[in-house]
Amino acid sequence: MAWTCLLGLLPWWVGLPLLLLLALGAVLLARRIAHYAALCRRGLRWGLPGLLFAVQRALGGDLVAWGAALLGALVGFSLVVLMESLLDRRVRRTAHVQVSPEWSELALAPIGPPAHIIELTRADWREVYDVFVDPAGESVRYEADGVGSGRYVFKRGRVIDRASPRYCFGPGGRWFVVSLPQGRGDILWDRQADRMHRLAGWQLCGWEGEQPWLAQEPDGVPTPLHEALGQRRQ
């Protein structure tokens, strides 16, 4: 109120430069010194009525002078509101901009997704001639029906035919793998899901946990089972 009364008593040609300086300070200090910018905006809002009173006083104080003062108030306050709206929008937009990392942080930042090192456990291949015991303690019978060919008969009724006597179990006993005759591929039986895969051209090369990995050549690139089957990992 004291600021308003002071500008009302001063000549209008003195108060107008002061208000223009306050408007300039509000714009320049908006992103640098927010406290001083707020003071400039407050002085501009409260100083404008004093300047308008000084204008109507200079015009004679009659009805025309009051009309000019009211018109000046409408235009002046509209400009003040527009300026504050633009300043607030620019400040909010600047606050949402993230600080760019330094070049040293970018140089040390990892590139791409985190690496996952695959360490395969070698398959423990064995040869069967008659009867052997699986990891669950149940007996399995191999019945040869030709040179390098035969069938596996499990106690629970599962039969795997057209297989060689070369076999192995997975680390946890979930998988049972046998080779096809003449090394044409492998047969994989998921004992937990009771699902069998007869893969010609693929050979077991190792295990990751309990999951089999295969390759199309002895020195080929290991591939997980779901990719060898052309399926997506679930």
mmCIF file of C-alpha atoms in Angstrom:
data_model
loop_
_atom_site.group_PDB
_atom_site.id
_atom_site.type_symbol
_atom_site.label_atom_id
_atom_site.label_comp_id
_atom_site.label_asym_id
_atom_site.label_seq_id
_atom_site.Cartn_x
_atom_site.Cartn_y
_atom_site.Cartn_z
ATOM 1 C CA MET A 1 0.000 0.000 0.000
ATOM 2 C CA ALA A 2 2.849 2.419 0.755
ATOM 3 C CA TRP A 3 4.306 1.709 -2.699
ATOM 4 C CA THR A 4 0.925 2.380 -4.332
ATOM 5 C CA CYS A 5 0.474 5.654 -2.449
ATOM 6 C CA LEU A 6 4.035 6.742 -3.304
ATOM 7 C CA LEU A 7 3.511 6.242 -7.047
ATOM 8 C CA GLY A 8 0.116 7.974 -6.798
ATOM 9 C CA LEU A 9 1.731 11.084 -5.319
ATOM 10 C CA LEU A 10 4.685 11.156 -7.716
ATOM 11 C CA PRO A 11 4.313 12.540 -11.256
ATOM 12 C CA TRP A 12 3.301 9.895 -13.779
ATOM 13 C CA TRP A 13 6.483 10.445 -15.823
ATOM 14 C CA VAL A 14 8.467 9.375 -12.732
ATOM 15 C CA GLY A 15 6.365 6.302 -11.892
ATOM 16 C CA LEU A 16 6.254 4.958 -15.468
ATOM 17 C CA PRO A 17 10.054 4.359 -15.758
ATOM 18 C CA LEU A 18 9.999 2.696 -12.335
ATOM 19 C CA LEU A 19 7.314 0.234 -13.430
ATOM 20 C CA LEU A 20 9.160 -0.475 -16.681
ATOM 21 C CA LEU A 21 12.297 -1.244 -14.667
ATOM 22 C CA LEU A 22 10.296 -3.621 -12.456
ATOM 23 C CA ALA A 23 8.878 -5.393 -15.524
ATOM 24 C CA LEU A 24 12.387 -5.731 -16.964
ATOM 25 C CA GLY A 25 13.686 -7.108 -13.667
ATOM 26 C CA ALA A 26 10.853 -9.667 -13.455
ATOM 27 C CA VAL A 27 11.759 -10.968 -16.924
ATOM 28 C CA LEU A 28 15.538 -11.047 -16.486
ATOM 29 C CA LEU A 29 15.553 -12.491 -12.964
ATOM 30 C CA ALA A 30 12.837 -15.121 -13.538
ATOM 31 C CA ARG A 31 15.334 -17.989 -14.035
ATOM 32 C CA ARG A 32 18.301 -16.512 -12.154
ATOM 33 C CA ILE A 33 17.123 -15.127 -8.801
ATOM 34 C CA ALA A 34 13.537 -16.222 -8.216
ATOM 35 C CA HIS A 35 13.168 -14.225 -4.960
ATOM 36 C CA TYR A 36 14.040 -10.888 -6.561
ATOM 37 C CA ALA A 37 11.889 -11.702 -9.588
ATOM 38 C CA ALA A 38 8.894 -12.272 -7.272
ATOM 39 C CA LEU A 39 9.525 -8.911 -5.588
ATOM 40 C CA CYS A 40 9.603 -7.172 -8.973
ATOM 41 C CA ARG A 41 6.323 -8.785 -9.995
ATOM 42 C CA ARG A 42 4.693 -7.795 -6.706
ATOM 43 C CA GLY A 43 5.928 -4.206 -7.064
ATOM 44 C CA LEU A 44 4.559 -4.131 -10.620
ATOM 45 C CA ARG A 45 1.112 -5.326 -9.541
ATOM 46 C CA TRP A 46 0.815 -2.886 -6.637
ATOM 47 C CA GLY A 47 2.513 0.011 -8.409
ATOM 48 C CA LEU A 48 0.221 0.025 -11.447
ATOM 49 C CA PRO A 49 -2.840 1.411 -9.514
ATOM 50 C CA GLY A 50 -0.674 4.261 -8.138
ATOM 51 C CA LEU A 51 0.565 5.131 -11.635
ATOM 52 C CA LEU A 52 -3.011 5.194 -12.978
ATOM 53 C CA PHE A 53 -4.077 7.489 -10.145
ATOM 54 C CA ALA A 54 -1.171 9.808 -10.989
ATOM 55 C CA VAL A 55 -2.262 9.796 -14.659
ATOM 56 C CA GLN A 56 -5.870 10.751 -13.915
ATOM 57 C CA ARG A 57 -4.630 13.424 -11.497
ATOM 58 C CA ALA A 58 -2.401 14.831 -14.236
ATOM 59 C CA LEU A 59 -5.356 14.882 -16.670
ATOM 60 C CA GLY A 60 -7.397 17.070 -14.344
ATOM 61 C CA GLY A 61 -9.356 14.532 -12.289
ATOM 62 C CA ASP A 62 -12.597 14.932 -14.260
ATOM 63 C CA LEU A 63 -14.771 12.218 -15.779
ATOM 64 C CA VAL A 64 -12.611 11.911 -18.884
ATOM 65 C CA ALA A 65 -9.523 11.511 -16.710
ATOM 66 C CA TRP A 66 -11.190 8.702 -14.720
ATOM 67 C CA GLY A 67 -12.265 7.003 -17.965
ATOM 68 C CA ALA A 68 -8.707 7.131 -19.285
ATOM 69 C CA ALA A 69 -7.435 5.751 -15.971
ATOM 70 C CA LEU A 70 -9.910 2.841 -16.087
ATOM 71 C CA LEU A 71 -8.964 2.068 -19.686
ATOM 72 C CA GLY A 72 -5.304 2.158 -18.703
ATOM 73 C CA ALA A 73 -6.039 -0.185 -15.789
ATOM 74 C CA LEU A 74 -7.700 -2.700 -18.142
ATOM 75 C CA VAL A 75 -4.824 -2.648 -20.595
ATOM 76 C CA GLY A 76 -2.095 -2.528 -17.936
ATOM 77 C CA PHE A 77 -3.380 -5.401 -15.819
ATOM 78 C CA SER A 78 -4.002 -7.512 -18.949
ATOM 79 C CA LEU A 79 -0.350 -7.031 -19.955
ATOM 80 C CA VAL A 80 0.816 -7.861 -16.435
ATOM 81 C CA VAL A 81 -1.240 -11.090 -16.352
ATOM 82 C CA LEU A 82 0.043 -12.082 -19.812
ATOM 83 C CA MET A 83 3.646 -11.466 -18.783
ATOM 84 C CA GLU A 84 3.298 -13.522 -15.575
ATOM 85 C CA SER A 85 1.626 -16.378 -17.462
ATOM 86 C CA LEU A 86 4.469 -16.524 -19.972
ATOM 87 C CA LEU A 87 7.088 -16.359 -17.239
ATOM 88 C CA ASP A 88 5.436 -19.127 -15.184
ATOM 89 C CA ARG A 89 5.180 -21.376 -18.233
ATOM 90 C CA ARG A 90 8.843 -20.883 -19.098
ATOM 91 C CA VAL A 91 9.939 -21.585 -15.530
ATOM 92 C CA ARG A 92 7.890 -24.816 -15.359
ATOM 93 C CA ARG A 93 9.277 -25.993 -18.692
ATOM 94 C CA THR A 94 12.825 -25.292 -17.539
ATOM 95 C CA ALA A 95 12.254 -27.199 -14.294
ATOM 96 C CA HIS A 96 11.259 -30.332 -16.226
ATOM 97 C CA VAL A 97 14.428 -30.346 -18.317
ATOM 98 C CA GLN A 98 16.800 -32.993 -17.020
ATOM 99 C CA VAL A 99 20.406 -32.093 -16.366
ATOM 100 C CA SER A 100 22.635 -33.549 -19.057
ATOM 101 C CA PRO A 101 25.257 -35.962 -17.704
ATOM 102 C CA GLU A 102 28.905 -35.061 -17.946
ATOM 103 C CA TRP A 103 31.027 -36.642 -20.667
ATOM 104 C CA SER A 104 32.905 -38.675 -18.058
ATOM 105 C CA GLU A 105 29.618 -40.211 -16.849
ATOM 106 C CA LEU A 106 28.656 -41.025 -20.424
ATOM 107 C CA ALA A 107 32.043 -42.660 -21.028
ATOM 108 C CA LEU A 108 31.677 -44.900 -17.959
ATOM 109 C CA ALA A 109 27.998 -45.712 -18.523
ATOM 110 C CA PRO A 110 27.239 -49.279 -19.680
ATOM 111 C CA ILE A 111 26.192 -49.662 -23.310
ATOM 112 C CA GLY A 112 23.221 -51.864 -24.187
ATOM 113 C CA PRO A 113 21.373 -54.322 -21.948
ATOM 114 C CA PRO A 114 23.208 -56.002 -19.061
ATOM 115 C CA ALA A 115 25.236 -58.999 -20.198
ATOM 116 C CA HIS A 116 24.232 -62.494 -19.145
ATOM 117 C CA ILE A 117 27.094 -64.969 -19.253
ATOM 118 C CA ILE A 118 26.045 -68.484 -20.217
ATOM 119 C CA GLU A 119 28.104 -71.259 -18.631
ATOM 120 C CA LEU A 120 27.004 -74.658 -19.891
ATOM 121 C CA THR A 121 27.437 -77.857 -17.912
ATOM 122 C CA ARG A 122 28.790 -80.661 -20.045
ATOM 123 C CA ALA A 123 26.383 -83.524 -20.752
ATOM 124 C CA ASP A 124 27.247 -86.835 -19.037
ATOM 125 C CA TRP A 125 26.739 -89.284 -21.896
ATOM 126 C CA ARG A 126 26.604 -93.009 -21.155
ATOM 127 C CA GLU A 127 26.124 -96.273 -23.031
ATOM 128 C CA VAL A 128 23.418 -98.766 -22.064
ATOM 129 C CA TYR A 129 23.388 -102.488 -22.795
ATOM 130 C CA ASP A 130 20.440 -103.856 -20.844
ATOM 131 C CA VAL A 131 19.004 -102.243 -17.686
ATOM 132 C CA PHE A 132 19.979 -99.076 -15.808
ATOM 133 C CA VAL A 133 18.507 -96.939 -13.011
ATOM 134 C CA ASP A 134 17.254 -93.356 -13.516
ATOM 135 C CA PRO A 135 17.855 -90.522 -10.961
ATOM 136 C CA ALA A 136 14.512 -91.318 -9.277
ATOM 137 C CA GLY A 137 15.682 -94.876 -8.543
ATOM 138 C CA GLU A 138 13.427 -96.570 -11.101
ATOM 139 C CA SER A 139 14.767 -99.149 -13.520
ATOM 140 C CA VAL A 140 14.823 -98.525 -17.276
ATOM 141 C CA ARG A 141 15.183 -101.321 -19.818
ATOM 142 C CA TYR A 142 16.828 -100.959 -23.212
ATOM 143 C CA GLU A 143 15.708 -103.412 -25.872
ATOM 144 C CA ALA A 144 17.946 -103.523 -28.914
ATOM 145 C CA ASP A 145 16.166 -104.271 -32.179
ATOM 146 C CA GLY A 146 19.003 -103.709 -34.664
ATOM 147 C CA VAL A 147 22.557 -102.506 -35.094
ATOM 148 C CA GLY A 148 22.857 -99.309 -33.067
ATOM 149 C CA SER A 149 19.087 -99.013 -32.612
ATOM 150 C CA GLY A 150 16.527 -100.001 -30.010
ATOM 151 C CA ARG A 151 13.934 -98.714 -27.598
ATOM 152 C CA TYR A 152 13.843 -97.532 -23.992
ATOM 153 C CA VAL A 153 11.068 -98.876 -21.792
ATOM 154 C CA PHE A 154 10.418 -96.977 -18.557
ATOM 155 C CA LYS A 155 8.638 -98.383 -15.548
ATOM 156 C CA ARG A 156 5.736 -95.914 -15.898
ATOM 157 C CA GLY A 157 5.005 -97.038 -19.438
ATOM 158 C CA ARG A 158 6.880 -94.426 -21.508
ATOM 159 C CA VAL A 159 8.590 -95.989 -24.520
ATOM 160 C CA ILE A 160 11.192 -94.248 -26.678
ATOM 161 C CA ASP A 161 11.892 -96.189 -29.852
ATOM 162 C CA ARG A 162 14.272 -95.787 -32.788
ATOM 163 C CA ALA A 163 17.039 -94.657 -30.451
ATOM 164 C CA SER A 164 20.689 -95.510 -29.959
ATOM 165 C CA PRO A 165 22.122 -96.851 -26.687
ATOM 166 C CA ARG A 166 23.745 -93.471 -25.996
ATOM 167 C CA TYR A 167 21.818 -91.563 -23.320
ATOM 168 C CA CYS A 168 22.125 -88.995 -20.538
ATOM 169 C CA PHE A 169 19.999 -87.314 -17.873
ATOM 170 C CA GLY A 170 19.763 -83.628 -17.073
ATOM 171 C CA PRO A 171 21.365 -82.240 -13.890
ATOM 172 C CA GLY A 172 18.097 -82.423 -11.957
ATOM 173 C CA GLY A 173 16.759 -85.541 -13.626
ATOM 174 C CA ARG A 174 13.971 -83.654 -15.406
ATOM 175 C CA TRP A 175 15.276 -84.303 -18.911
ATOM 176 C CA PHE A 176 16.178 -87.607 -20.532
ATOM 177 C CA VAL A 177 18.141 -87.366 -23.769
ATOM 178 C CA VAL A 178 19.077 -90.145 -26.215
ATOM 179 C CA SER A 179 20.873 -89.948 -29.529
ATOM 180 C CA LEU A 180 19.332 -91.007 -32.794
ATOM 181 C CA PRO A 181 21.076 -93.859 -34.625
ATOM 182 C CA GLN A 182 24.198 -92.877 -36.573
ATOM 183 C CA GLY A 183 24.296 -89.488 -34.759
ATOM 184 C CA ARG A 184 21.517 -87.922 -36.865
ATOM 185 C CA GLY A 185 20.230 -85.895 -33.893
ATOM 186 C CA ASP A 186 18.841 -86.261 -30.387
ATOM 187 C CA ILE A 187 15.553 -87.093 -28.686
ATOM 188 C CA LEU A 188 14.692 -84.986 -25.641
ATOM 189 C CA TRP A 189 12.003 -86.060 -23.179
ATOM 190 C CA ASP A 190 10.765 -83.548 -20.610
ATOM 191 C CA ARG A 191 9.762 -85.966 -17.879
ATOM 192 C CA GLN A 192 8.083 -83.261 -15.801
ATOM 193 C CA ALA A 193 5.752 -82.066 -18.589
ATOM 194 C CA ASP A 194 5.780 -85.467 -20.369
ATOM 195 C CA ARG A 195 6.711 -83.783 -23.651
ATOM 196 C CA MET A 196 9.054 -85.305 -26.211
ATOM 197 C CA HIS A 197 11.083 -83.584 -28.940
ATOM 198 C CA ARG A 198 12.730 -85.596 -31.728
ATOM 199 C CA LEU A 199 15.227 -83.164 -33.226
ATOM 200 C CA ALA A 200 17.041 -84.351 -36.330
ATOM 201 C CA GLY A 201 20.198 -82.392 -37.029
ATOM 202 C CA TRP A 202 20.494 -81.026 -33.459
ATOM 203 C CA GLN A 203 22.836 -82.407 -30.810
ATOM 204 C CA LEU A 204 22.897 -81.708 -27.092
ATOM 205 C CA CYS A 205 25.985 -79.688 -26.158
ATOM 206 C CA GLY A 206 25.299 -78.843 -22.506
ATOM 207 C CA TRP A 207 22.977 -77.596 -19.785
ATOM 208 C CA GLU A 208 22.233 -74.215 -18.270
ATOM 209 C CA GLY A 209 20.640 -75.125 -14.985
ATOM 210 C CA GLU A 210 18.089 -77.708 -16.098
ATOM 211 C CA GLN A 211 17.557 -76.284 -19.599
ATOM 212 C CA PRO A 212 19.172 -78.057 -22.567
ATOM 213 C CA TRP A 213 21.262 -76.202 -25.156
ATOM 214 C CA LEU A 214 21.855 -77.708 -28.578
ATOM 215 C CA ALA A 215 24.033 -77.159 -31.631
ATOM 216 C CA GLN A 216 23.771 -78.284 -35.250
ATOM 217 C CA GLU A 217 27.458 -79.205 -35.376
ATOM 218 C CA PRO A 218 29.895 -80.489 -32.744
ATOM 219 C CA ASP A 219 31.609 -77.077 -32.702
ATOM 220 C CA GLY A 220 28.493 -75.060 -33.562
ATOM 221 C CA VAL A 221 26.998 -72.149 -31.662
ATOM 222 C CA PRO A 222 24.947 -73.356 -28.651
ATOM 223 C CA THR A 223 21.248 -72.571 -28.942
ATOM 224 C CA PRO A 224 18.549 -72.915 -26.250
ATOM 225 C CA LEU A 225 15.841 -75.466 -26.863
ATOM 226 C CA HIS A 226 13.031 -72.958 -27.453
ATOM 227 C CA GLU A 227 15.015 -71.347 -30.300
ATOM 228 C CA ALA A 228 15.809 -74.720 -31.828
ATOM 229 C CA LEU A 229 12.090 -75.469 -31.784
ATOM 230 C CA GLY A 230 11.289 -72.032 -33.264
ATOM 231 C CA GLN A 231 9.299 -71.013 -30.198
ATOM 232 C CA ARG A 232 9.449 -67.997 -27.910
ATOM 233 C CA ARG A 233 10.617 -68.332 -24.335
ATOM 234 C CA GLN A 234 7.657 -68.410 -21.963
#
